[in-house]
Amino acid sequence: MKQHLHSYRLLLMVAAICTLAAFWLLGARIGVEQTQRQVDVVISYEDTVRLADASGVPVQEWLTQLSDAGVRELLVTPDEQAEPDIVRAAQDAGLTLAQAGGTAQGGTYFFAARYDTLAAAGQTGVDTDTEPLPQAQVLDALRESGSTLVLIEDKNQTGCVLPDGYTLDGYTGGMVKGFWLNQTLGYSGAEEIVNMLYRAVVDRGMTVLWLTPLTDAAGETVAEPAVYTQLLQQLAQRLAPAGYHYGGLTAIETKTVSPVLLAVCGIGVFAAAIVLLGVIVPLRARWLRVLLFALGCAESAGGA
């Protein structure tokens, strides 16, 4: 083994040097994630009205209790945002407004007031009452207004839900990841929901939690304010040891990664792979190792 490593010493040196570049990129990512320690809890005005209708408790009382428990923003459509009574209700409860759809006016922005997963496997879409605005119009307004775009995780936890035909390629505005607790979940106590939200924040980096009406095992809406306030209080207690707390969201600004660093990392991977391959399949011919390394360098440079 020592003889093998000695014959591959140059490749090992390349792999070691390139590993430093990987640590540089990793450090930059960790630095960004360390700023994402505030969790913004949101509920829509539509869902609050639904809870009020089901419980007989006034909308204002729901908003006040939810705000006291940790909810920070009330999600409204452009039409609702134009209603003075709704704006006043949010202000009286100490909530700020987040916008759902339309042309961004600044602050927190969601593509729609409801996010649903389509029946077709692997496909996602947005359920809206109107046709979505052209992508360029929406994204340009987001950038110009300085709004923070909340990207909602899809059901399969493999990406985010975008309006049909939308793409974020080239978008440079501030963004955060969010989790939509949709109402199709069965409800068997706050602990199950708390665990789900905790994992969304700590394991998957969601800093926006969109609270929606819960349902019980019979499919009925859980419409007791105490259930939701208890849930949020328990979640805050779970998050605290991990360094998270309720607060306003912190947008992740788009960062450009140096193509040179990416290429260097790729070269390091190829160098290490050749060394490992040599353990399995003897690569005694130096020209073969050089050829493989050259191909790896070309692939890394092209891929970056």
Tab-separated table of C-alpha atoms in Angstrom:
chain	number	residue	atom	x	y	z
A	1	MET	CA	0.000	0.000	0.000
A	2	LYS	CA	2.844	2.403	0.830
A	3	GLN	CA	4.383	1.724	-2.573
A	4	HIS	CA	1.031	2.327	-4.230
A	5	LEU	CA	0.552	5.654	-2.448
A	6	HIS	CA	4.094	6.691	-3.265
A	7	SER	CA	3.512	6.106	-6.980
A	8	TYR	CA	0.391	8.275	-6.794
A	9	ARG	CA	1.920	10.995	-4.608
A	10	LEU	CA	1.382	13.776	-7.144
A	11	LEU	CA	-2.312	12.937	-7.493
A	12	LEU	CA	-2.630	12.778	-3.711
A	13	MET	CA	-1.075	16.223	-3.427
A	14	VAL	CA	-3.510	17.573	-6.025
A	15	ALA	CA	-6.458	16.017	-4.164
A	16	ALA	CA	-5.273	17.521	-0.856
A	17	ILE	CA	-4.835	21.010	-2.312
A	18	CYS	CA	-8.203	20.878	-4.055
A	19	THR	CA	-9.838	19.782	-0.809
A	20	LEU	CA	-8.917	23.181	0.628
A	21	ALA	CA	-11.024	24.802	-2.103
A	22	ALA	CA	-13.939	22.576	-1.113
A	23	PHE	CA	-13.576	23.673	2.508
A	24	TRP	CA	-13.596	27.294	1.348
A	25	LEU	CA	-16.939	26.768	-0.410
A	26	LEU	CA	-18.295	24.828	2.549
A	27	GLY	CA	-17.286	27.604	4.925
A	28	ALA	CA	-19.126	30.167	2.792
A	29	ARG	CA	-22.275	28.056	2.884
A	30	ILE	CA	-22.068	27.540	6.628
A	31	GLY	CA	-21.645	31.294	7.035
A	32	VAL	CA	-24.899	31.902	5.153
A	33	GLU	CA	-26.782	29.234	7.091
A	34	GLN	CA	-25.651	30.679	10.417
A	35	THR	CA	-27.563	33.869	9.607
A	36	GLN	CA	-30.774	31.885	9.073
A	37	ARG	CA	-31.714	31.450	12.732
A	38	GLN	CA	-35.006	33.324	12.829
A	39	VAL	CA	-38.191	31.447	11.935
A	40	ASP	CA	-41.014	33.463	10.404
A	41	VAL	CA	-44.465	31.954	11.050
A	42	VAL	CA	-47.198	32.972	8.607
A	43	ILE	CA	-50.947	32.361	8.369
A	44	SER	CA	-53.230	33.552	5.591
A	45	TYR	CA	-56.235	35.768	6.137
A	46	GLU	CA	-58.362	33.257	4.236
A	47	ASP	CA	-57.421	30.475	6.649
A	48	THR	CA	-57.974	32.712	9.657
A	49	VAL	CA	-61.509	33.439	8.465
A	50	ARG	CA	-62.049	29.711	8.028
A	51	LEU	CA	-60.947	29.054	11.599
A	52	ALA	CA	-63.140	31.865	12.879
A	53	ASP	CA	-66.183	30.527	11.030
A	54	ALA	CA	-65.600	27.000	12.340
A	55	SER	CA	-65.056	28.068	15.938
A	56	GLY	CA	-67.271	31.095	16.423
A	57	VAL	CA	-64.246	32.987	17.735
A	58	PRO	CA	-63.830	36.392	16.008
A	59	VAL	CA	-61.067	36.827	13.446
A	60	GLN	CA	-59.439	39.540	15.540
A	61	GLU	CA	-59.213	37.238	18.552
A	62	TRP	CA	-57.652	34.505	16.439
A	63	LEU	CA	-55.062	36.927	15.075
A	64	THR	CA	-54.223	38.262	18.529
A	65	GLN	CA	-53.764	34.822	20.079
A	66	LEU	CA	-51.726	33.533	17.154
A	67	SER	CA	-49.541	36.631	17.245
A	68	ASP	CA	-48.907	36.167	20.965
A	69	ALA	CA	-47.891	32.544	20.275
A	70	GLY	CA	-45.362	33.382	17.566
A	71	VAL	CA	-47.092	34.153	14.244
A	72	ARG	CA	-45.355	37.140	12.642
A	73	GLU	CA	-47.117	37.782	9.336
A	74	LEU	CA	-50.601	37.683	7.840
A	75	LEU	CA	-50.655	36.516	4.238
A	76	VAL	CA	-53.070	38.494	2.059
A	77	THR	CA	-53.922	38.712	-1.611
A	78	PRO	CA	-53.697	42.099	-3.390
A	79	ASP	CA	-57.483	42.479	-3.058
A	80	GLU	CA	-57.358	41.755	0.684
A	81	GLN	CA	-54.420	44.111	1.067
A	82	ALA	CA	-56.631	46.890	-0.307
A	83	GLU	CA	-59.232	46.323	2.451
A	84	PRO	CA	-58.665	48.811	5.322
A	85	ASP	CA	-60.421	46.533	7.844
A	86	ILE	CA	-58.055	43.654	7.116
A	87	VAL	CA	-54.993	45.883	7.311
A	88	ARG	CA	-56.226	47.333	10.600
A	89	ALA	CA	-56.915	43.878	12.042
A	90	ALA	CA	-53.358	42.810	11.274
A	91	GLN	CA	-51.927	45.973	12.780
A	92	ASP	CA	-54.022	45.635	15.941
A	93	ALA	CA	-52.696	42.093	16.390
A	94	GLY	CA	-49.107	43.214	15.847
A	95	LEU	CA	-48.755	41.386	12.533
A	96	THR	CA	-47.117	42.590	9.345
A	97	LEU	CA	-48.568	41.805	5.922
A	98	ALA	CA	-47.092	39.304	3.489
A	99	GLN	CA	-48.251	39.380	-0.126
A	100	ALA	CA	-49.666	36.457	-2.077
A	101	GLY	CA	-49.583	36.906	-5.841
A	102	GLY	CA	-49.860	40.037	-7.905
A	103	THR	CA	-47.104	42.604	-8.402
A	104	ALA	CA	-44.700	42.726	-5.475
A	105	GLN	CA	-44.881	45.854	-3.337
A	106	GLY	CA	-41.974	45.076	-1.016
A	107	GLY	CA	-41.686	42.813	2.026
A	108	THR	CA	-42.458	39.107	1.972
A	109	TYR	CA	-43.868	37.639	-1.242
A	110	PHE	CA	-45.492	34.289	-2.059
A	111	PHE	CA	-46.429	33.224	-5.568
A	112	ALA	CA	-49.960	32.263	-4.490
A	113	ALA	CA	-52.351	32.098	-1.545
A	114	ARG	CA	-52.585	28.293	-1.820
A	115	TYR	CA	-50.030	25.701	-2.895
A	116	ASP	CA	-51.279	22.278	-3.986
A	117	THR	CA	-49.474	19.305	-5.453
A	118	LEU	CA	-50.931	17.931	-8.690
A	119	ALA	CA	-52.054	14.322	-8.858
A	120	ALA	CA	-49.452	13.401	-11.471
A	121	ALA	CA	-46.354	12.015	-9.760
A	122	GLY	CA	-43.443	14.415	-9.647
A	123	GLN	CA	-45.428	17.379	-11.004
A	124	THR	CA	-46.241	20.475	-8.999
A	125	GLY	CA	-48.378	23.469	-9.646
A	126	VAL	CA	-50.047	26.427	-8.026
A	127	ASP	CA	-53.790	26.550	-7.455
A	128	THR	CA	-54.916	30.116	-8.097
A	129	ASP	CA	-58.224	31.744	-8.965
A	130	THR	CA	-56.699	33.744	-11.807
A	131	GLU	CA	-54.102	33.195	-14.477
A	132	PRO	CA	-50.590	33.881	-13.165
A	133	LEU	CA	-48.908	37.084	-14.280
A	134	PRO	CA	-46.099	36.827	-16.839
A	135	GLN	CA	-42.891	35.644	-15.213
A	136	ALA	CA	-40.807	38.627	-16.292
A	137	GLN	CA	-43.335	41.065	-14.812
A	138	VAL	CA	-43.411	39.256	-11.470
A	139	LEU	CA	-39.663	38.707	-11.099
A	140	ASP	CA	-38.770	42.223	-12.224
A	141	ALA	CA	-41.148	43.662	-9.631
A	142	LEU	CA	-39.652	41.415	-6.952
A	143	ARG	CA	-36.143	42.672	-7.690
A	144	GLU	CA	-37.100	46.328	-8.010
A	145	SER	CA	-39.168	46.370	-4.810
A	146	GLY	CA	-36.564	44.525	-2.767
A	147	SER	CA	-39.107	41.872	-1.798
A	148	THR	CA	-38.101	38.535	-0.324
A	149	LEU	CA	-39.451	35.600	-2.313
A	150	VAL	CA	-40.588	32.600	-0.272
A	151	LEU	CA	-40.122	29.321	-2.122
A	152	ILE	CA	-42.478	26.627	-0.830
A	153	GLU	CA	-41.115	23.092	-0.697
A	154	ASP	CA	-42.988	20.573	-2.832
A	155	LYS	CA	-44.654	17.454	-1.455
A	156	ASN	CA	-41.776	15.179	-2.428
A	157	GLN	CA	-39.207	17.446	-0.749
A	158	THR	CA	-37.209	17.538	-3.978
A	159	GLY	CA	-37.699	21.146	-5.020
A	160	CYS	CA	-40.060	24.094	-4.778
A	161	VAL	CA	-43.492	24.829	-6.185
A	162	LEU	CA	-43.497	27.329	-9.050
A	163	PRO	CA	-46.333	28.621	-11.230
A	164	ASP	CA	-46.658	26.777	-14.525
A	165	GLY	CA	-43.996	27.920	-16.958
A	166	TYR	CA	-41.959	29.764	-14.344
A	167	THR	CA	-38.218	29.316	-13.838
A	168	LEU	CA	-35.830	31.085	-11.488
A	169	ASP	CA	-32.827	30.747	-13.782
A	170	GLY	CA	-30.918	34.015	-13.559
A	171	TYR	CA	-33.038	35.429	-10.731
A	172	THR	CA	-30.825	37.346	-8.293
A	173	GLY	CA	-33.291	38.642	-5.712
A	174	GLY	CA	-33.471	37.632	-2.047
A	175	MET	CA	-35.101	34.257	-1.354
A	176	VAL	CA	-35.883	31.938	1.559
A	177	LYS	CA	-37.273	28.423	1.811
A	178	GLY	CA	-40.682	27.814	3.342
A	179	PHE	CA	-42.795	24.888	4.497
A	180	TRP	CA	-46.538	24.777	3.875
A	181	LEU	CA	-48.360	22.711	6.478
A	182	ASN	CA	-51.301	21.758	4.287
A	183	GLN	CA	-54.626	20.771	5.769
A	184	THR	CA	-54.759	17.244	4.375
A	185	LEU	CA	-52.807	15.959	7.376
A	186	GLY	CA	-54.598	13.931	10.003
A	187	TYR	CA	-54.350	15.485	13.439
A	188	SER	CA	-53.584	13.278	16.427
A	189	GLY	CA	-52.065	15.798	18.820
A	190	ALA	CA	-49.614	18.673	18.697
A	191	GLU	CA	-46.522	16.484	19.101
A	192	GLU	CA	-46.789	14.963	15.621
A	193	ILE	CA	-47.094	18.379	13.982
A	194	VAL	CA	-44.338	19.888	16.123
A	195	ASN	CA	-41.955	17.118	15.052
A	196	MET	CA	-42.791	17.741	11.398
A	197	LEU	CA	-42.189	21.484	11.671
A	198	TYR	CA	-39.018	20.979	13.717
A	199	ARG	CA	-37.526	18.744	11.036
A	200	ALA	CA	-38.486	21.222	8.334
A	201	VAL	CA	-36.527	23.964	10.106
A	202	VAL	CA	-33.525	22.110	11.528
A	203	ASP	CA	-33.011	19.359	8.951
A	204	ARG	CA	-34.080	21.119	5.733
A	205	GLY	CA	-33.364	24.777	6.463
A	206	MET	CA	-36.910	26.147	6.200
A	207	THR	CA	-37.088	29.577	7.831
A	208	VAL	CA	-40.718	30.294	6.920
A	209	LEU	CA	-43.503	28.122	8.337
A	210	TRP	CA	-46.928	28.580	6.787
A	211	LEU	CA	-49.516	27.517	9.340
A	212	THR	CA	-52.865	26.283	7.992
A	213	PRO	CA	-55.995	24.848	9.637
A	214	LEU	CA	-55.398	21.332	10.921
A	215	THR	CA	-57.860	18.489	10.537
A	216	ASP	CA	-58.661	15.654	12.904
A	217	ALA	CA	-58.902	11.954	12.056
A	218	ALA	CA	-62.481	12.435	10.846
A	219	GLY	CA	-61.472	15.208	8.451
A	220	GLU	CA	-63.035	17.947	10.561
A	221	THR	CA	-61.264	21.280	11.035
A	222	VAL	CA	-59.547	21.684	14.395
A	223	ALA	CA	-60.873	25.109	15.395
A	224	GLU	CA	-59.666	25.647	18.947
A	225	PRO	CA	-57.213	28.540	19.360
A	226	ALA	CA	-55.511	26.774	22.281
A	227	VAL	CA	-54.427	23.903	20.002
A	228	TYR	CA	-52.535	26.252	17.693
A	229	THR	CA	-51.005	28.375	20.430
A	230	GLN	CA	-49.855	25.224	22.235
A	231	LEU	CA	-48.358	23.889	19.023
A	232	LEU	CA	-46.372	27.089	18.432
A	233	GLN	CA	-45.205	27.258	22.038
A	234	GLN	CA	-44.004	23.657	21.982
A	235	LEU	CA	-42.236	24.235	18.677
A	236	ALA	CA	-40.438	27.283	20.101
A	237	GLN	CA	-39.232	25.160	23.013
A	238	ARG	CA	-37.942	22.469	20.629
A	239	LEU	CA	-36.186	24.981	18.382
A	240	ALA	CA	-34.456	26.965	21.106
A	241	PRO	CA	-31.724	24.377	21.923
A	242	ALA	CA	-30.870	24.246	18.203
A	243	GLY	CA	-30.364	28.013	18.148
A	244	TYR	CA	-33.612	29.025	16.408
A	245	HIS	CA	-36.278	31.464	17.535
A	246	TYR	CA	-39.339	33.191	16.085
A	247	GLY	CA	-38.628	36.451	14.291
A	248	GLY	CA	-38.617	38.259	10.983
A	249	LEU	CA	-37.179	36.414	8.013
A	250	THR	CA	-33.644	36.989	6.755
A	251	ALA	CA	-33.368	36.744	2.982
A	252	ILE	CA	-30.607	34.711	1.387
A	253	GLU	CA	-28.945	36.902	-1.188
A	254	THR	CA	-27.792	35.310	-4.413
A	255	LYS	CA	-24.069	34.561	-4.339
A	256	THR	CA	-21.980	33.854	-7.401
A	257	VAL	CA	-19.613	30.930	-6.937
A	258	SER	CA	-16.289	31.261	-8.710
A	259	PRO	CA	-16.118	28.821	-11.658
A	260	VAL	CA	-12.417	28.439	-10.903
A	261	LEU	CA	-13.163	27.141	-7.389
A	262	LEU	CA	-15.754	24.720	-8.764
A	263	ALA	CA	-13.287	23.463	-11.365
A	264	VAL	CA	-10.583	23.014	-8.716
A	265	CYS	CA	-12.963	20.987	-6.549
A	266	GLY	CA	-13.826	18.808	-9.527
A	267	ILE	CA	-10.174	18.219	-10.329
A	268	GLY	CA	-9.596	17.124	-6.742
A	269	VAL	CA	-12.412	14.610	-6.990
A	270	PHE	CA	-10.979	13.136	-10.183
A	271	ALA	CA	-7.492	12.949	-8.658
A	272	ALA	CA	-8.790	11.064	-5.632
A	273	ALA	CA	-10.893	8.804	-7.864
A	274	ILE	CA	-7.847	7.819	-9.921
A	275	VAL	CA	-5.956	6.920	-6.750
A	276	LEU	CA	-8.844	4.745	-5.554
A	277	LEU	CA	-9.225	3.179	-8.986
A	278	GLY	CA	-5.575	2.256	-8.870
A	279	VAL	CA	-6.212	0.230	-5.731
A	280	ILE	CA	-8.835	-1.853	-7.538
A	281	VAL	CA	-7.390	-1.954	-11.051
A	282	PRO	CA	-3.597	-1.622	-11.444
A	283	LEU	CA	-2.758	1.492	-13.458
A	284	ARG	CA	0.942	0.848	-13.872
A	285	ALA	CA	1.271	2.814	-17.083
A	286	ARG	CA	1.949	6.427	-16.169
A	287	TRP	CA	0.528	7.642	-19.455
A	288	LEU	CA	-2.829	6.083	-18.534
A	289	ARG	CA	-2.946	7.941	-15.229
A	290	VAL	CA	-1.990	11.156	-16.996
A	291	LEU	CA	-4.689	10.599	-19.618
A	292	LEU	CA	-7.369	9.975	-16.979
A	293	PHE	CA	-6.298	13.036	-15.027
A	294	ALA	CA	-6.314	15.189	-18.170
A	295	LEU	CA	-9.832	14.011	-18.990
A	296	GLY	CA	-10.884	14.817	-15.433
A	297	CYS	CA	-9.428	18.334	-15.681
A	298	ALA	CA	-11.231	18.920	-18.969
A	299	GLU	CA	-14.525	17.678	-17.557
A	300	SER	CA	-14.166	19.803	-14.415
A	301	ALA	CA	-13.331	22.935	-16.393
A	302	GLY	CA	-16.217	22.361	-18.780
A	303	GLY	CA	-18.686	21.572	-16.016
A	304	ALA	CA	-17.794	24.676	-13.998
